[in-house]
PDB file of C-alpha atoms and ligand atoms in Angstrom:
ATOM      1  CA  UNK H   9     -19.380  15.344   2.474  1.00 51.00           C
ATOM      2  CA  UNK H  10     -18.778  19.166   1.801  1.00 61.00           C
ATOM      3  CA  UNK H  11     -18.337  20.963  -1.487  1.00 68.00           C
ATOM      4  CA  UNK H  12     -15.509  19.442  -3.455  1.00 74.00           C
ATOM      5  CA  UNK H  13     -11.902  21.557  -2.580  1.00 64.00           C
ATOM      6  CA  UNK H  14      -9.556  22.737  -4.787  1.00 61.00           C
ATOM      7  CA  UNK H  15      -6.353  22.704  -3.256  1.00 65.00           C
ATOM      8  CA  UNK H  16      -2.832  24.397  -3.942  1.00 71.00           C
ATOM      9  CA  UNK H  17      -0.312  22.674  -6.032  1.00 71.00           C
ATOM     10  CA  UNK H  18       1.407  20.141  -3.372  1.00 71.00           C
ATOM     11  CA  UNK H  19       5.603  20.601  -2.770  1.00 92.00           C
ATOM     12  CA  UNK H  20       6.731  17.871  -1.442  1.00 96.00           C
ATOM     13  CA  UNK H  21       5.379  14.446  -2.720  1.00 97.00           C
ATOM     14  CA  UNK H  22       6.064  10.895  -0.822  1.00 98.00           C
ATOM     15  CA  UNK H  23       6.257   8.969  -3.779  1.00 98.00           C
ATOM     16  CA  UNK H  24       5.628   4.965  -2.215  1.00 98.00           C
ATOM     17  CA  UNK H  25       6.351   1.677  -5.285  1.00 98.00           C
ATOM     18  CA  UNK H  26       9.022   4.761  -6.508  1.00 98.00           C
ATOM     19  CA  UNK H  27      10.984   2.004  -8.093  1.00 98.00           C
ATOM     20  CA  UNK H  28       9.001   0.048  -9.384  1.00 98.00           C
ATOM     21  CA  UNK H  29       7.453   0.625 -13.375  1.00 98.00           C
ATOM     22  CA  UNK H  30       4.795   3.250 -13.234  1.00 98.00           C
ATOM     23  CA  UNK H  31       6.631   4.964  -9.913  1.00 98.00           C
ATOM     24  CA  UNK H  32       9.977   5.293 -12.421  1.00 98.00           C
ATOM     25  CA  UNK H  33       7.802   6.220 -15.273  1.00 98.00           C
ATOM     26  CA  UNK H  34       6.407   8.809 -12.987  1.00 98.00           C
ATOM     27  CA  UNK H  35      10.084   9.905 -11.354  1.00 98.00           C
ATOM     28  CA  UNK H  36      11.054  11.072 -15.242  1.00 98.00           C
ATOM     29  CA  UNK H  37       7.898  13.129 -16.178  1.00 98.00           C
ATOM     30  CA  UNK H  38       6.091  14.467 -12.483  1.00 97.00           C
ATOM     31  CA  UNK H  39       8.758  16.632 -11.633  1.00 95.00           C
ATOM     32  CA  UNK H  40       8.266  18.647 -15.054  1.00 94.00           C
ATOM     33  CA  UNK H  41       4.903  19.660 -13.470  1.00 93.00           C
ATOM     34  CA  UNK H  42       6.293  21.174 -10.288  1.00 93.00           C
ATOM     35  CA  UNK H  43       6.827  18.347  -7.750  1.00 95.00           C
ATOM     36  CA  UNK H  44      10.208  17.056  -5.176  1.00 96.00           C
ATOM     37  CA  UNK H  45       9.564  13.782  -5.895  1.00 97.00           C
ATOM     38  CA  UNK H  46      10.527  12.045  -2.014  1.00 98.00           C
ATOM     39  CA  UNK H  47      11.016   7.508  -3.125  1.00 98.00           C
ATOM     40  CA  UNK H  48       9.779   5.487  -0.998  1.00 98.00           C
ATOM     41  CA  UNK H  49      10.083   1.708  -2.534  1.00 98.00           C
ATOM     42  CA  UNK H  50      11.483  -1.790  -0.624  1.00 98.00           C
ATOM     43  CA  UNK H  51      14.100  -1.715  -2.876  1.00 98.00           C
ATOM     44  CA  UNK H  52      16.255   1.171  -3.507  1.00 97.00           C
ATOM     45  CA  UNK H  53      16.138   3.513  -6.306  1.00 96.00           C
ATOM     46  CA  UNK H  54      18.987   4.041  -8.354  1.00 92.00           C
ATOM     47  CA  UNK H  55      19.624   8.341  -9.138  1.00 94.00           C
ATOM     48  CA  UNK H  56      17.670   9.739  -6.356  1.00 96.00           C
ATOM     49  CA  UNK H  57      18.598  12.118  -3.781  1.00 93.00           C
ATOM     50  CA  UNK H  58      15.643  11.509  -1.563  1.00 97.00           C
ATOM     51  CA  UNK H  59      15.095   8.168  -1.248  1.00 98.00           C
ATOM     52  CA  UNK H  60      14.220   5.923   1.308  1.00 98.00           C
ATOM     53  CA  UNK H  61      14.000   1.285   1.531  1.00 98.00           C
ATOM     54  CA  UNK H  62      11.523   0.333   3.973  1.00 98.00           C
ATOM     55  CA  UNK H  63       9.261  -2.201   3.384  1.00 98.00           C
ATOM     56  CA  UNK H  64       5.565  -0.675   4.231  1.00 98.00           C
ATOM     57  CA  UNK H  65       4.970  -2.628   7.355  1.00 98.00           C
ATOM     58  CA  UNK H  66       8.436  -0.767   9.284  1.00 98.00           C
ATOM     59  CA  UNK H  67       6.304   2.531  11.345  1.00 98.00           C
ATOM     60  CA  UNK H  68       8.915   3.756  12.078  1.00 98.00           C
ATOM     61  CA  UNK H  69      10.665   4.662   8.800  1.00 98.00           C
ATOM     62  CA  UNK H  70       7.219   5.081   6.962  1.00 98.00           C
ATOM     63  CA  UNK H  71       6.472   7.758   9.787  1.00 98.00           C
ATOM     64  CA  UNK H  72       9.748   9.309   8.790  1.00 98.00           C
ATOM     65  CA  UNK H  73       9.030   9.736   4.996  1.00 98.00           C
ATOM     66  CA  UNK H  74       6.208  11.311   5.999  1.00 98.00           C
ATOM     67  CA  UNK H  75       7.601  14.267   7.671  1.00 97.00           C
ATOM     68  CA  UNK H  76       6.689  17.912   5.059  1.00 96.00           C
ATOM     69  CA  UNK H  77       5.055  15.842   3.023  1.00 96.00           C
ATOM     70  CA  UNK H  78       1.965  17.334   1.520  1.00 96.00           C
ATOM     71  CA  UNK H  79       0.543  14.779  -0.151  1.00 97.00           C
ATOM     72  CA  UNK H  80       1.106  11.209  -0.895  1.00 98.00           C
ATOM     73  CA  UNK H  81       1.185   8.565  -3.917  1.00 98.00           C
ATOM     74  CA  UNK H  82       0.435   5.204  -2.755  1.00 98.00           C
ATOM     75  CA  UNK H  83       1.995   2.764  -5.396  1.00 98.00           C
ATOM     76  CA  UNK H  84       3.906  -0.184  -3.271  1.00 98.00           C
ATOM     77  CA  UNK H  85       1.952  -3.398  -3.721  1.00 98.00           C
ATOM     78  CA  UNK H  86       1.867  -6.214  -5.952  1.00 98.00           C
ATOM     79  CA  UNK H  87       0.720  -5.406  -9.042  1.00 98.00           C
ATOM     80  CA  UNK H  88      -0.788  -8.855 -10.003  1.00 97.00           C
ATOM     81  CA  UNK H  89      -2.624 -12.215  -9.012  1.00 97.00           C
ATOM     82  CA  UNK H  90      -0.796 -13.289  -6.092  1.00 97.00           C
ATOM     83  CA  UNK H  91      -1.273 -16.219  -3.045  1.00 97.00           C
ATOM     84  CA  UNK H  92      -3.725 -14.469  -1.119  1.00 98.00           C
ATOM     85  CA  UNK H  93      -1.326 -14.094   2.754  1.00 98.00           C
ATOM     86  CA  UNK H  94       1.290 -11.933   0.289  1.00 98.00           C
ATOM     87  CA  UNK H  95      -0.639  -9.928  -1.408  1.00 98.00           C
ATOM     88  CA  UNK H  96      -2.982  -9.006   2.845  1.00 98.00           C
ATOM     89  CA  UNK H  97       1.560  -8.107   3.361  1.00 98.00           C
ATOM     90  CA  UNK H  98       1.391  -6.110   0.718  1.00 98.00           C
ATOM     91  CA  UNK H  99      -1.546  -4.467  -0.519  1.00 98.00           C
ATOM     92  CA  UNK H 100      -3.290  -5.203   1.854  1.00 98.00           C
ATOM     93  CA  UNK H 101      -1.895  -4.558   5.164  1.00 98.00           C
ATOM     94  CA  UNK H 102       0.862  -2.329   3.994  1.00 98.00           C
ATOM     95  CA  UNK H 103      -2.155   0.249   2.902  1.00 98.00           C
ATOM     96  CA  UNK H 104      -3.501   0.647   6.271  1.00 98.00           C
ATOM     97  CA  UNK H 105      -0.302   0.816   7.378  1.00 98.00           C
ATOM     98  CA  UNK H 106       0.186   3.973   4.538  1.00 98.00           C
ATOM     99  CA  UNK H 107      -2.797   4.865   5.586  1.00 98.00           C
ATOM    100  CA  UNK H 108      -2.371   4.977   9.363  1.00 98.00           C
ATOM    101  CA  UNK H 109       0.807   6.723   9.181  1.00 98.00           C
ATOM    102  CA  UNK H 110      -0.886   9.775   6.574  1.00 98.00           C
ATOM    103  CA  UNK H 111      -2.904  10.100   9.454  1.00 98.00           C
ATOM    104  CA  UNK H 112      -1.227  10.721  12.281  1.00 98.00           C
ATOM    105  CA  UNK H 113       1.206  13.115   9.981  1.00 98.00           C
ATOM    106  CA  UNK H 114      -1.787  15.560   9.231  1.00 97.00           C
ATOM    107  CA  UNK H 115      -1.180  14.373   4.475  1.00 97.00           C
ATOM    108  CA  UNK H 116      -4.462  16.001   3.409  1.00 95.00           C
ATOM    109  CA  UNK H 117      -4.488  14.343   0.034  1.00 97.00           C
ATOM    110  CA  UNK H 118      -3.520  10.203  -1.468  1.00 98.00           C
ATOM    111  CA  UNK H 119      -3.271   9.329  -5.151  1.00 98.00           C
ATOM    112  CA  UNK H 120      -4.656   5.948  -5.086  1.00 98.00           C
ATOM    113  CA  UNK H 121      -3.319   2.908  -7.136  1.00 98.00           C
ATOM    114  CA  UNK H 122      -6.178   1.169  -7.739  1.00 98.00           C
ATOM    115  CA  UNK H 123      -7.018  -1.467 -10.624  1.00 98.00           C
ATOM    116  CA  UNK H 124      -9.129  -1.676 -12.989  1.00 98.00           C
ATOM    117  CA  UNK H 125      -8.571  -5.278 -11.841  1.00 98.00           C
ATOM    118  CA  UNK H 126     -11.785  -3.812  -9.036  1.00 98.00           C
ATOM    119  CA  UNK H 127     -13.594  -4.114 -10.820  1.00 97.00           C
ATOM    120  CA  UNK H 128     -12.569  -6.794 -13.102  1.00 97.00           C
ATOM    121  CA  UNK H 129     -16.235  -9.615 -13.158  1.00 96.00           C
ATOM    122  CA  UNK H 130     -18.154  -6.627 -14.622  1.00 96.00           C
ATOM    123  CA  UNK H 131     -19.066  -8.328 -18.180  1.00 93.00           C
ATOM    124  CA  UNK H 132     -18.105  -4.894 -20.940  1.00 91.00           C
ATOM    125  CA  UNK H 133     -21.726  -3.864 -22.624  1.00 89.00           C
ATOM    126  CA  UNK H 134     -23.209  -5.319 -25.089  1.00 84.00           C
ATOM    127  CA  UNK H 135     -24.489  -1.881 -26.648  1.00 87.00           C
ATOM    128  CA  UNK H 136     -20.616  -0.620 -26.274  1.00 85.00           C
ATOM    129  CA  UNK H 137     -21.695   1.476 -24.421  1.00 91.00           C
ATOM    130  CA  UNK H 138     -18.361   2.645 -21.199  1.00 94.00           C
ATOM    131  CA  UNK H 139     -18.977   1.614 -17.337  1.00 96.00           C
ATOM    132  CA  UNK H 140     -19.198   4.463 -15.123  1.00 95.00           C
ATOM    133  CA  UNK H 141     -16.864   4.730 -12.340  1.00 94.00           C
ATOM    134  CA  UNK H 142     -19.993   3.025  -9.681  1.00 94.00           C
ATOM    135  CA  UNK H 143     -20.931   0.176 -11.517  1.00 92.00           C
ATOM    136  CA  UNK H 144     -20.802  -2.860  -8.461  1.00 95.00           C
ATOM    137  CA  UNK H 145     -16.778  -3.415  -7.271  1.00 97.00           C
ATOM    138  CA  UNK H 146     -16.707  -6.924  -8.860  1.00 98.00           C
ATOM    139  CA  UNK H 147     -12.750  -8.336  -8.498  1.00 98.00           C
ATOM    140  CA  UNK H 148     -11.538 -10.406 -10.659  1.00 97.00           C
ATOM    141  CA  UNK H 149      -8.892 -11.491  -8.122  1.00 98.00           C
ATOM    142  CA  UNK H 150      -7.660 -12.065  -3.967  1.00 98.00           C
ATOM    143  CA  UNK H 151      -4.822  -8.352  -6.033  1.00 98.00           C
ATOM    144  CA  UNK H 152      -8.036  -6.382  -7.564  1.00 98.00           C
ATOM    145  CA  UNK H 153     -10.273  -6.961  -3.983  1.00 98.00           C
ATOM    146  CA  UNK H 154      -7.494  -6.099  -2.683  1.00 98.00           C
ATOM    147  CA  UNK H 155      -7.479  -2.534  -4.260  1.00 98.00           C
ATOM    148  CA  UNK H 156     -12.252  -3.063  -3.214  1.00 98.00           C
ATOM    149  CA  UNK H 157      -9.619  -2.600  -0.162  1.00 98.00           C
ATOM    150  CA  UNK H 158      -7.608  -0.008  -0.605  1.00 98.00           C
ATOM    151  CA  UNK H 159     -10.909   1.969  -1.658  1.00 98.00           C
ATOM    152  CA  UNK H 160     -12.553   1.218   1.126  1.00 98.00           C
ATOM    153  CA  UNK H 161     -10.294   1.594   3.377  1.00 98.00           C
ATOM    154  CA  UNK H 162     -10.369   6.109   1.087  1.00 98.00           C
ATOM    155  CA  UNK H 163     -13.459   6.438   1.843  1.00 98.00           C
ATOM    156  CA  UNK H 164     -13.096   5.347   5.642  1.00 98.00           C
ATOM    157  CA  UNK H 165     -10.024   7.234   5.948  1.00 98.00           C
ATOM    158  CA  UNK H 166     -12.098  10.606   4.248  1.00 98.00           C
ATOM    159  CA  UNK H 167     -14.912   9.884   6.629  1.00 98.00           C
ATOM    160  CA  UNK H 168     -13.167   9.921   9.649  1.00 98.00           C
ATOM    161  CA  UNK H 169     -10.732  12.077   9.488  1.00 98.00           C
ATOM    162  CA  UNK H 170     -10.995  14.243   6.542  1.00 97.00           C
ATOM    163  CA  UNK H 171      -8.024  12.617   4.072  1.00 98.00           C
ATOM    164  CA  UNK H 172      -9.359  13.510   0.754  1.00 98.00           C
ATOM    165  CA  UNK H 173      -8.020  10.713  -2.518  1.00 98.00           C
ATOM    166  CA  UNK H 174      -8.622   9.855  -5.469  1.00 98.00           C
ATOM    167  CA  UNK H 175      -7.783   5.894  -6.340  1.00 98.00           C
ATOM    168  CA  UNK H 176      -6.797   6.056  -9.737  1.00 98.00           C
ATOM    169  CA  UNK H 177      -9.180   2.366 -11.816  1.00 98.00           C
ATOM    170  CA  UNK H 178      -5.717   2.600 -13.594  1.00 98.00           C
ATOM    171  CA  UNK H 179      -5.511  -0.187 -16.651  1.00 98.00           C
ATOM    172  CA  UNK H 180      -3.182  -0.671 -18.933  1.00 98.00           C
ATOM    173  CA  UNK H 181       0.498   0.677 -17.730  1.00 98.00           C
ATOM    174  CA  UNK H 182       2.549   0.027 -21.026  1.00 98.00           C
ATOM    175  CA  UNK H 183       5.149   1.656 -23.744  1.00 98.00           C
ATOM    176  CA  UNK H 184       2.667   0.943 -25.895  1.00 98.00           C
ATOM    177  CA  UNK H 185      -0.638  -1.163 -26.469  1.00 98.00           C
ATOM    178  CA  UNK H 186       0.265  -5.060 -26.825  1.00 97.00           C
ATOM    179  CA  UNK H 187      -2.989  -6.135 -27.080  1.00 95.00           C
ATOM    180  CA  UNK H 188      -7.029  -5.557 -28.709  1.00 94.00           C
ATOM    181  CA  UNK H 189      -7.905  -6.144 -25.464  1.00 94.00           C
ATOM    182  CA  UNK H 190      -4.376  -2.598 -24.648  1.00 96.00           C
ATOM    183  CA  UNK H 191      -6.471  -0.960 -26.728  1.00 96.00           C
ATOM    184  CA  UNK H 192      -9.577  -0.627 -24.803  1.00 95.00           C
ATOM    185  CA  UNK H 193      -7.838  -0.186 -21.338  1.00 97.00           C
ATOM    186  CA  UNK H 194      -3.921   1.667 -22.623  1.00 98.00           C
ATOM    187  CA  UNK H 195      -2.899   4.179 -20.053  1.00 98.00           C
ATOM    188  CA  UNK H 196       0.559   5.783 -21.836  1.00 98.00           C
ATOM    189  CA  UNK H 197       3.099   7.501 -20.030  1.00 98.00           C
ATOM    190  CA  UNK H 198       2.544  10.968 -20.398  1.00 98.00           C
ATOM    191  CA  UNK H 199      -1.362  10.673 -19.564  1.00 98.00           C
ATOM    192  CA  UNK H 200      -0.784   8.511 -16.340  1.00 98.00           C
ATOM    193  CA  UNK H 201       1.737  11.781 -15.132  1.00 98.00           C
ATOM    194  CA  UNK H 202      -1.068  13.886 -16.633  1.00 98.00           C
ATOM    195  CA  UNK H 203      -3.374  11.738 -14.188  1.00 98.00           C
ATOM    196  CA  UNK H 204      -1.950  11.144 -10.758  1.00 98.00           C
ATOM    197  CA  UNK H 205      -1.521  15.506 -11.525  1.00 97.00           C
ATOM    198  CA  UNK H 206      -5.074  15.865 -11.561  1.00 98.00           C
ATOM    199  CA  UNK H 207      -5.493  13.984  -9.586  1.00 98.00           C
ATOM    200  CA  UNK H 208      -2.971  15.855  -6.386  1.00 97.00           C
ATOM    201  CA  UNK H 209      -4.387  18.951  -7.041  1.00 96.00           C
ATOM    202  CA  UNK H 210      -7.637  18.692  -8.134  1.00 96.00           C
ATOM    203  CA  UNK H 211     -11.221  19.646  -6.421  1.00 95.00           C
ATOM    204  CA  UNK H 212     -12.719  16.060  -4.379  1.00 95.00           C
ATOM    205  CA  UNK H 213     -15.013  15.690  -2.094  1.00 92.00           C
ATOM    206  CA  UNK H 214     -14.144  13.057   0.540  1.00 96.00           C
ATOM    207  CA  UNK H 215     -13.076  10.133  -1.759  1.00 98.00           C
ATOM    208  CA  UNK H 216     -13.603   9.741  -5.175  1.00 97.00           C
ATOM    209  CA  UNK H 217     -12.408   7.066  -8.263  1.00 98.00           C
ATOM    210  CA  UNK H 218     -11.122   7.607 -11.039  1.00 98.00           C
ATOM    211  CA  UNK H 219     -10.852   5.654 -14.630  1.00 98.00           C
ATOM    212  CA  UNK H 220      -6.844   6.054 -15.639  1.00 98.00           C
ATOM    213  CA  UNK H 221      -6.678   5.217 -19.417  1.00 98.00           C
ATOM    214  CA  UNK H 222      -5.486   6.988 -22.585  1.00 98.00           C
ATOM    215  CA  UNK H 223      -7.794   8.925 -24.977  1.00 98.00           C
ATOM    216  CA  UNK H 224      -8.676   6.409 -26.403  1.00 98.00           C
ATOM    217  CA  UNK H 225     -10.817   5.414 -29.146  1.00 97.00           C
ATOM    218  CA  UNK H 226     -11.622   1.882 -28.133  1.00 95.00           C
ATOM    219  CA  UNK H 227     -11.994   2.748 -23.888  1.00 96.00           C
ATOM    220  CA  UNK H 228     -14.567   0.825 -22.743  1.00 95.00           C
ATOM    221  CA  UNK H 229     -14.475   3.853 -19.023  1.00 97.00           C
ATOM    222  CA  UNK H 230     -16.367   6.690 -18.575  1.00 97.00           C
ATOM    223  CA  UNK H 231     -13.416   9.438 -18.184  1.00 98.00           C
ATOM    224  CA  UNK H 232     -15.904  11.586 -16.925  1.00 97.00           C
ATOM    225  CA  UNK H 233     -14.535  12.139 -12.884  1.00 98.00           C
ATOM    226  CA  UNK H 234     -11.135  12.094 -14.774  1.00 98.00           C
ATOM    227  CA  UNK H 235     -11.569  14.891 -16.320  1.00 98.00           C
ATOM    228  CA  UNK H 236     -13.601  16.623 -13.665  1.00 98.00           C
ATOM    229  CA  UNK H 237     -10.222  17.021 -11.812  1.00 98.00           C
ATOM    230  CA  UNK H 238      -9.114  18.218 -14.760  1.00 98.00           C
ATOM    231  CA  UNK H 239      -7.280  14.595 -16.660  1.00 98.00           C
ATOM    232  CA  UNK H 240      -6.725  16.357 -20.809  1.00 98.00           C
ATOM    233  CA  UNK H 241      -5.692  13.013 -21.993  1.00 98.00           C
ATOM    234  CA  UNK H 242      -3.477  13.815 -25.003  1.00 98.00           C
ATOM    235  CA  UNK H 243      -3.209  10.200 -26.102  1.00 98.00           C
ATOM    236  CA  UNK H 244      -5.074   7.236 -27.788  1.00 98.00           C
ATOM    237  CA  UNK H 245      -3.996   3.683 -28.607  1.00 98.00           C
ATOM    238  CA  UNK H 246      -6.421   3.401 -32.270  1.00 98.00           C
ATOM    239  CA  UNK H 247      -2.628   4.717 -33.025  1.00 98.00           C
ATOM    240  CA  UNK H 248      -1.779   1.297 -32.955  1.00 98.00           C
ATOM    241  CA  UNK H 249      -4.844  -0.519 -33.858  1.00 98.00           C
ATOM    242  CA  UNK H 250      -4.598  -1.039 -37.487  1.00 97.00           C
ATOM    243  CA  UNK H 251      -0.875  -2.462 -37.203  1.00 97.00           C
ATOM    244  CA  UNK H 252      -2.326  -4.414 -33.854  1.00 97.00           C
ATOM    245  CA  UNK H 253      -5.190  -5.752 -36.244  1.00 96.00           C
ATOM    246  CA  UNK H 254      -3.740  -7.433 -38.666  1.00 97.00           C
ATOM    247  CA  UNK H 255      -0.587  -9.031 -36.312  1.00 97.00           C
ATOM    248  CA  UNK H 256      -2.529  -9.708 -33.319  1.00 94.00           C
ATOM    249  CA  UNK H 257      -6.961 -10.203 -35.057  1.00 94.00           C
ATOM    250  CA  UNK H 258     -10.199  -8.433 -33.909  1.00 89.00           C
ATOM    251  CA  UNK H 259     -11.174 -10.834 -30.530  1.00 84.00           C
ATOM    252  CA  UNK H 260     -13.454 -13.290 -30.427  1.00 85.00           C
ATOM    253  CA  UNK H 261     -16.874 -12.736 -28.736  1.00 76.00           C
ATOM    254  CA  UNK H 262     -16.374 -15.682 -27.150  1.00 78.00           C
ATOM    255  CA  UNK H 263     -12.860 -14.496 -25.464  1.00 84.00           C
ATOM    256  CA  UNK H 264     -12.566 -14.109 -22.074  1.00 74.00           C
ATOM    257  CA  UNK H 265     -10.448 -10.654 -22.565  1.00 76.00           C
ATOM    258  CA  UNK H 266     -13.527 -10.064 -24.403  1.00 82.00           C
ATOM    259  CA  UNK H 267     -16.035 -10.547 -22.296  1.00 89.00           C
ATOM    260  CA  UNK H 268     -14.971  -9.639 -18.991  1.00 93.00           C
ATOM    261  CA  UNK H 269     -13.323  -6.269 -17.995  1.00 95.00           C
ATOM    262  CA  UNK H 270     -10.801  -7.951 -16.371  1.00 96.00           C
ATOM    263  CA  UNK H 271      -9.323  -9.566 -19.439  1.00 94.00           C
ATOM    264  CA  UNK H 272      -7.170 -12.660 -18.991  1.00 92.00           C
ATOM    265  CA  UNK H 273      -7.610 -11.975 -14.728  1.00 95.00           C
ATOM    266  CA  UNK H 274     -10.301 -13.670 -14.604  1.00 94.00           C
ATOM    267  CA  UNK H 275      -9.385 -16.609 -16.319  1.00 91.00           C
ATOM    268  CA  UNK H 276      -6.450 -16.875 -13.171  1.00 83.00           C
ATOM    269  CA  UNK H 277      -6.915 -19.505 -10.067  1.00 79.00           C
ATOM    270  CA  UNK H 278      -9.960 -20.927 -12.678  1.00 73.00           C
TER     271      UNK H 278
HETATM  272  C1  15L N 310      -3.342  -3.254 -13.530  1.00 81.82           C
HETATM  273  O1  15L N 310      -3.420  -3.942 -12.732  1.00 81.82           O
HETATM  274  C2  15L N 310      -1.291  -4.381 -13.397  1.00 81.82           C
HETATM  275  O2  15L N 310      -0.793  -4.104 -12.460  1.00 81.82           O
HETATM  276  C3  15L N 310      -0.696  -4.877 -14.658  1.00 81.82           C
HETATM  277  O3  15L N 310      -0.245  -5.756 -15.018  1.00 81.82           O
HETATM  278  C4  15L N 310      -2.369  -4.912 -16.561  1.00 81.82           C
HETATM  279  O4  15L N 310      -2.343  -6.236 -16.393  1.00 81.82           O
HETATM  280  C5  15L N 310      -2.903  -4.270 -16.023  1.00 81.82           C
HETATM  281  O5  15L N 310      -3.903  -4.122 -15.521  1.00 81.82           O
HETATM  282  C6  15L N 310      -4.383  -3.885 -16.637  1.00 81.82           C
HETATM  283  O6  15L N 310      -5.658  -5.145 -17.229  1.00 81.82           O
HETATM  284  O7  15L N 310      -3.970  -5.181 -18.209  1.00 81.82           O
END
């Protein structure tokens, strides 16, 4: 793999999963960073002039969606645990089809919405240190497994076809942190847009993994690769800590939300 490559800021960005929670927030916030968006979702995306309603399995629609696109932000998929057959179709096959369509259209950069659940069965370091991005994948669900697949697919398409991908292992995207775990894992809407902007424009050599959280005082994950892309988070879940701890109490050390980074996802299917 060569030197990290800077790119001119992409102008037209294909946003898959545009009707979802993160997609809706990025539709609101990304244009201020200088992008025009083309939206793609299986559900109609209200109020967007350039929007395609289709499944990722619709090869023709996906090929049309890629026309003239400078970069892709791929959010589409099932956002939590589900039966394996559903994860296989939406997250695994869907992501493969997305990469194939991007390759055929000559798109150079993809920002892939991975998840912290790709490493959810990692134990929280006892010494309080943050977990680096090169810690081994350790999925906590079929959902997390599909994110591992997406990251490996991105690596293959970087090595084989020269497509640059930033895989963002997103923490907890919510308007405000709602649990003690989220004091560590929270990603605010503003920081999410700043992170995606950095991933679309920052220097990348092939496939890069970055954790996606705000500048949380209690962060569990190392943000150095995100910062190397130019990400400068501005929010900190600590602003909500006193109120949340007063309401919910601190986590007990044997609570799975405390022991494993994936929190309650590690209990799915047990
Ligand atoms: C995710 O990847 C999920 O999409 C989201 O619903 C949250 O559960 C989040 O992780 C989290 O870990 O809080």
